[in-house]
């Protein structure tokens, strides 16, 4: 059976969130992966990466954003490139965290 | 008054706007940041969207050509040129030899600086005093 970290989110709750909330949550996992990488906690880092990708995939599958997929799938590609690839897009922990931070900010502001 | 056309959250900038107005737009969503897409041919920009891709789509619908569109972030609390940041997912465009979120071509960055410098001014009263740092 496939591993699913966010069962209730995958079951539907994710699709009630705004895009900023979704990407802010993806960013939380990205931040955790970066923090675990810095502290050398390999398993924590891998788990956070997998959770980030799982959440990003939920966002990509959200039909509300079907007309906005270009940036979303590109964003996923950049993230996966940094996580597992050769960082061909020249990402850094700082610019990745900044990208997601502003969505988290906007989501909090909208509450 | 802003010389703008508004479409949902996106504002099309064709005439100079002040840093104060830009700051107001920033505060509506991201706090200290406004996302923008510049059309380097028409010398206009769309700002205020949630995603750069939203502004890009807006400009494409207005008749812009993909190869002329570049994503930037604007920080109205900073001064020109530091207020411009070249960092957008839409900039990853290997067909134009741009393989990062930045704008790698110095000449294009220069054009973008010129456009932003002409469209964002220190104050509403004096567009000529465009925020240019010596």
Tab-separated table of C-alpha atoms in Angstrom:
chain	number	residue	atom	x	y	z
A	1	UNK	CA	0.000	0.000	0.000
A	2	UNK	CA	1.230	3.482	-0.789
A	3	UNK	CA	2.523	5.502	2.121
A	4	UNK	CA	0.258	8.453	2.870
A	5	UNK	CA	1.356	10.899	5.540
A	6	UNK	CA	-1.593	13.230	5.414
A	7	UNK	CA	-4.593	10.928	5.354
A	8	UNK	CA	-7.298	13.405	6.354
A	9	UNK	CA	-5.870	16.060	4.075
A	10	UNK	CA	-5.711	13.645	1.164
A	11	UNK	CA	-9.279	12.641	1.940
A	12	UNK	CA	-10.522	16.105	1.210
A	13	UNK	CA	-9.612	18.701	3.817
A	14	UNK	CA	-6.739	19.976	1.664
A	15	UNK	CA	-9.174	20.919	-1.066
A	16	UNK	CA	-10.981	23.335	1.212
A	17	UNK	CA	-7.841	25.376	1.776
A	18	UNK	CA	-6.806	28.445	-0.162
A	19	UNK	CA	-3.769	28.192	-2.420
A	20	UNK	CA	-1.776	30.310	0.025
A	21	UNK	CA	-2.676	27.953	2.879
A	22	UNK	CA	-1.702	24.946	0.811
A	23	UNK	CA	1.648	26.337	-0.294
A	24	UNK	CA	2.308	27.688	3.190
A	25	UNK	CA	1.877	24.151	4.499
A	26	UNK	CA	4.150	22.746	1.811
A	27	UNK	CA	6.665	25.365	2.917
A	28	UNK	CA	6.449	24.170	6.519
A	29	UNK	CA	7.594	20.741	5.428
A	30	UNK	CA	10.297	22.254	3.245
A	31	UNK	CA	11.491	24.217	6.270
A	32	UNK	CA	11.549	21.039	8.349
A	33	UNK	CA	13.540	19.227	5.679
A	34	UNK	CA	16.048	22.084	5.579
A	35	UNK	CA	16.320	22.178	9.377
A	36	UNK	CA	16.831	18.404	9.545
A	37	UNK	CA	19.434	18.590	6.805
A	38	UNK	CA	21.322	21.248	8.749
A	39	UNK	CA	21.275	19.181	11.916
A	40	UNK	CA	22.260	16.017	10.065
A	41	UNK	CA	19.090	14.082	10.897
A	42	UNK	CA	18.783	12.077	7.729
A	43	UNK	CA	15.564	10.207	8.459
A	44	UNK	CA	13.773	13.344	9.613
A	45	UNK	CA	14.972	15.114	6.488
A	46	UNK	CA	13.711	12.346	4.212
A	47	UNK	CA	10.345	12.169	5.948
A	48	UNK	CA	9.874	15.937	5.660
A	49	UNK	CA	10.813	15.844	1.968
A	50	UNK	CA	8.271	13.106	1.327
A	51	UNK	CA	5.577	14.988	3.214
A	52	UNK	CA	6.374	18.168	1.249
A	53	UNK	CA	6.042	16.358	-2.058
A	54	UNK	CA	2.877	14.610	-0.946
A	55	UNK	CA	1.283	17.944	-0.084
A	56	UNK	CA	2.542	19.558	-3.273
A	57	UNK	CA	1.001	16.720	-5.261
A	58	UNK	CA	-2.324	17.269	-3.509
A	59	UNK	CA	-2.150	20.916	-4.585
A	60	UNK	CA	-1.324	19.992	-8.165
A	61	UNK	CA	-4.301	17.633	-8.178
A	62	UNK	CA	-6.661	20.341	-6.869
A	63	UNK	CA	-8.965	21.074	-9.792
A	64	UNK	CA	-9.484	24.643	-8.567
A	65	UNK	CA	-5.963	25.462	-9.736
A	66	UNK	CA	-6.170	23.727	-13.084
A	67	UNK	CA	-5.707	26.999	-14.950
A	68	UNK	CA	-2.706	27.915	-12.780
A	69	UNK	CA	-0.771	24.709	-13.042
A	70	UNK	CA	2.229	26.104	-14.846
A	71	UNK	CA	3.819	27.675	-11.811
A	72	UNK	CA	2.703	24.871	-9.517
A	73	UNK	CA	4.204	22.047	-11.528
A	74	UNK	CA	7.314	24.112	-12.157
A	75	UNK	CA	7.544	24.747	-8.438
A	76	UNK	CA	7.278	21.037	-7.738
A	77	UNK	CA	9.984	20.360	-10.309
A	78	UNK	CA	12.291	22.920	-8.689
A	79	UNK	CA	11.667	21.451	-5.254
A	80	UNK	CA	12.293	17.883	-6.349
A	81	UNK	CA	15.406	19.018	-8.214
A	82	UNK	CA	16.728	20.515	-4.999
A	83	UNK	CA	15.674	17.531	-2.872
A	84	UNK	CA	16.856	14.704	-5.092
A	85	UNK	CA	18.405	16.078	-8.266
A	86	UNK	CA	21.477	18.070	-9.206
A	87	UNK	CA	19.997	21.450	-8.320
A	88	UNK	CA	20.025	22.512	-11.949
A	89	UNK	CA	17.774	25.444	-11.052
A	90	UNK	CA	20.242	26.839	-8.557
A	91	UNK	CA	17.940	26.744	-5.549
A	92	UNK	CA	19.148	27.441	-2.041
A	93	UNK	CA	17.518	26.809	1.326
A	94	UNK	CA	17.087	30.558	1.628
A	95	UNK	CA	15.306	31.176	-1.663
A	96	UNK	CA	13.137	28.072	-1.311
A	97	UNK	CA	12.039	29.045	2.170
A	98	UNK	CA	11.377	32.605	1.021
A	99	UNK	CA	9.198	31.427	-1.858
A	100	UNK	CA	6.949	29.502	0.494
A	101	UNK	CA	7.130	31.945	3.400
A	102	UNK	CA	5.100	34.568	1.576
A	103	UNK	CA	2.257	32.144	0.963
A	104	UNK	CA	2.194	31.303	4.667
A	105	UNK	CA	2.158	35.020	5.424
A	106	UNK	CA	-0.702	35.651	3.009
A	107	UNK	CA	-2.659	32.716	4.434
A	108	UNK	CA	-2.330	34.013	7.992
A	109	UNK	CA	-3.221	37.509	6.885
A	110	UNK	CA	-6.405	36.274	5.221
A	111	UNK	CA	-7.675	34.698	8.461
B	1	UNK	CA	-4.342	58.117	-8.451
B	2	UNK	CA	-3.117	54.807	-9.786
B	3	UNK	CA	-3.133	54.608	-13.558
B	4	UNK	CA	-4.199	51.036	-13.571
B	5	UNK	CA	-6.563	48.450	-14.836
B	6	UNK	CA	-7.595	45.979	-12.215
B	7	UNK	CA	-8.512	42.401	-12.892
B	8	UNK	CA	-9.316	40.551	-9.703
B	9	UNK	CA	-6.150	40.980	-7.729
B	10	UNK	CA	-3.917	41.903	-10.631
B	11	UNK	CA	-3.055	45.478	-11.430
B	12	UNK	CA	-1.704	46.479	-14.818
B	13	UNK	CA	0.824	49.282	-14.513
B	14	UNK	CA	1.223	51.409	-17.615
B	15	UNK	CA	1.867	54.748	-15.929
B	16	UNK	CA	4.104	55.593	-12.984
B	17	UNK	CA	2.930	54.622	-9.538
B	18	UNK	CA	4.451	55.722	-6.269
B	19	UNK	CA	6.316	53.598	-3.784
B	20	UNK	CA	3.583	54.422	-1.282
B	21	UNK	CA	0.965	52.964	-3.617
B	22	UNK	CA	3.131	49.925	-4.188
B	23	UNK	CA	3.397	49.502	-0.448
B	24	UNK	CA	-0.394	49.541	-0.158
B	25	UNK	CA	-0.601	46.750	-2.700
B	26	UNK	CA	2.064	44.785	-0.795
B	27	UNK	CA	0.116	45.087	2.424
B	28	UNK	CA	-2.977	43.607	0.817
B	29	UNK	CA	-1.355	40.200	0.468
B	30	UNK	CA	2.295	39.455	1.155
B	31	UNK	CA	3.194	42.250	3.571
B	32	UNK	CA	6.448	43.670	2.247
B	33	UNK	CA	6.475	42.049	-1.183
B	34	UNK	CA	4.605	42.560	-4.447
B	35	UNK	CA	4.962	39.970	-7.185
B	36	UNK	CA	5.227	41.389	-10.680
B	37	UNK	CA	5.682	40.367	-14.291
B	38	UNK	CA	7.329	42.809	-16.672
B	39	UNK	CA	6.714	42.948	-20.414
B	40	UNK	CA	10.060	44.190	-21.723
B	41	UNK	CA	8.616	44.963	-25.154
B	42	UNK	CA	5.527	46.933	-24.139
B	43	UNK	CA	7.335	48.340	-21.086
B	44	UNK	CA	4.450	47.619	-18.756
B	45	UNK	CA	4.036	45.340	-15.788
B	46	UNK	CA	1.311	43.421	-14.028
B	47	UNK	CA	1.547	43.299	-10.252
B	48	UNK	CA	-0.291	42.084	-7.191
B	49	UNK	CA	-1.079	38.511	-8.202
B	50	UNK	CA	-0.807	35.513	-5.923
B	51	UNK	CA	1.401	33.686	-8.414
B	52	UNK	CA	3.696	35.085	-11.064
B	53	UNK	CA	1.919	32.667	-13.380
B	54	UNK	CA	-1.341	34.555	-12.766
B	55	UNK	CA	0.222	37.833	-13.891
B	56	UNK	CA	1.892	36.121	-16.812
B	57	UNK	CA	-1.460	34.672	-17.918
B	58	UNK	CA	-3.045	38.101	-17.541
B	59	UNK	CA	-0.437	39.746	-19.747
B	60	UNK	CA	-0.582	36.971	-22.334
B	61	UNK	CA	-4.336	37.548	-22.533
B	62	UNK	CA	-3.588	41.236	-23.082
B	63	UNK	CA	-1.460	40.371	-26.103
B	64	UNK	CA	1.991	40.091	-24.563
B	65	UNK	CA	4.413	37.562	-25.969
B	66	UNK	CA	5.791	34.885	-23.696
B	67	UNK	CA	9.424	35.607	-24.501
B	68	UNK	CA	9.040	39.201	-23.315
B	69	UNK	CA	7.683	38.354	-19.879
B	70	UNK	CA	9.868	38.103	-16.800
B	71	UNK	CA	8.904	37.620	-13.174
B	72	UNK	CA	10.218	39.843	-10.416
B	73	UNK	CA	9.506	40.652	-6.807
B	74	UNK	CA	9.268	44.228	-5.608
B	75	UNK	CA	10.043	45.266	-2.029
B	76	UNK	CA	8.604	48.780	-1.578
B	77	UNK	CA	10.425	49.287	1.721
B	78	UNK	CA	13.714	49.170	-0.157
B	79	UNK	CA	15.129	51.711	-2.564
B	80	UNK	CA	15.844	51.289	-6.231
B	81	UNK	CA	17.490	49.167	-7.520
B	82	UNK	CA	17.546	46.960	-4.400
B	83	UNK	CA	13.757	46.856	-4.387
B	84	UNK	CA	13.844	44.631	-7.463
B	85	UNK	CA	14.484	40.909	-7.004
B	86	UNK	CA	14.771	38.535	-9.943
B	87	UNK	CA	13.220	35.371	-8.586
B	88	UNK	CA	10.270	33.670	-10.229
B	89	UNK	CA	9.271	30.188	-11.289
B	90	UNK	CA	8.100	31.553	-14.641
B	91	UNK	CA	11.634	32.628	-15.488
B	92	UNK	CA	12.829	29.060	-15.841
B	93	UNK	CA	12.841	28.999	-19.601
B	94	UNK	CA	15.555	26.858	-21.180
B	95	UNK	CA	14.309	27.861	-24.646
B	96	UNK	CA	15.707	31.310	-23.861
B	97	UNK	CA	18.762	29.894	-22.155
B	98	UNK	CA	17.419	30.860	-18.735
B	99	UNK	CA	17.707	27.876	-16.429
B	100	UNK	CA	17.068	29.415	-13.050
B	101	UNK	CA	14.447	31.509	-11.292
B	102	UNK	CA	16.624	34.538	-11.851
B	103	UNK	CA	17.011	36.513	-15.077
B	104	UNK	CA	20.447	35.467	-16.261
B	105	UNK	CA	20.862	37.819	-19.209
B	106	UNK	CA	22.401	41.042	-17.956
B	107	UNK	CA	20.900	43.015	-20.843
B	108	UNK	CA	17.394	41.840	-19.980
B	109	UNK	CA	17.959	42.658	-16.315
B	110	UNK	CA	19.050	46.128	-17.381
B	111	UNK	CA	15.872	46.631	-19.431
B	112	UNK	CA	13.766	45.432	-16.513
B	113	UNK	CA	15.522	47.867	-14.184
B	114	UNK	CA	14.805	50.686	-16.650
B	115	UNK	CA	11.124	49.770	-16.911
B	116	UNK	CA	10.655	49.375	-13.169
B	117	UNK	CA	12.552	52.598	-12.566
B	118	UNK	CA	10.232	54.438	-14.927
B	119	UNK	CA	7.030	52.889	-13.563
B	120	UNK	CA	7.755	53.224	-9.860
B	121	UNK	CA	8.409	56.703	-8.599
B	122	UNK	CA	9.394	58.164	-5.273
B	123	UNK	CA	6.200	60.207	-5.122
B	124	UNK	CA	3.019	60.749	-7.100
B	125	UNK	CA	3.767	64.399	-7.731
B	126	UNK	CA	7.120	63.992	-9.316
B	127	UNK	CA	7.379	60.988	-11.602
B	128	UNK	CA	10.629	62.376	-12.949
B	129	UNK	CA	12.251	61.705	-9.625
B	130	UNK	CA	11.941	58.013	-10.303
B	131	UNK	CA	13.637	56.135	-7.576
B	132	UNK	CA	17.030	55.954	-9.137
B	133	UNK	CA	20.014	55.447	-6.947
B	134	UNK	CA	23.230	57.054	-8.109
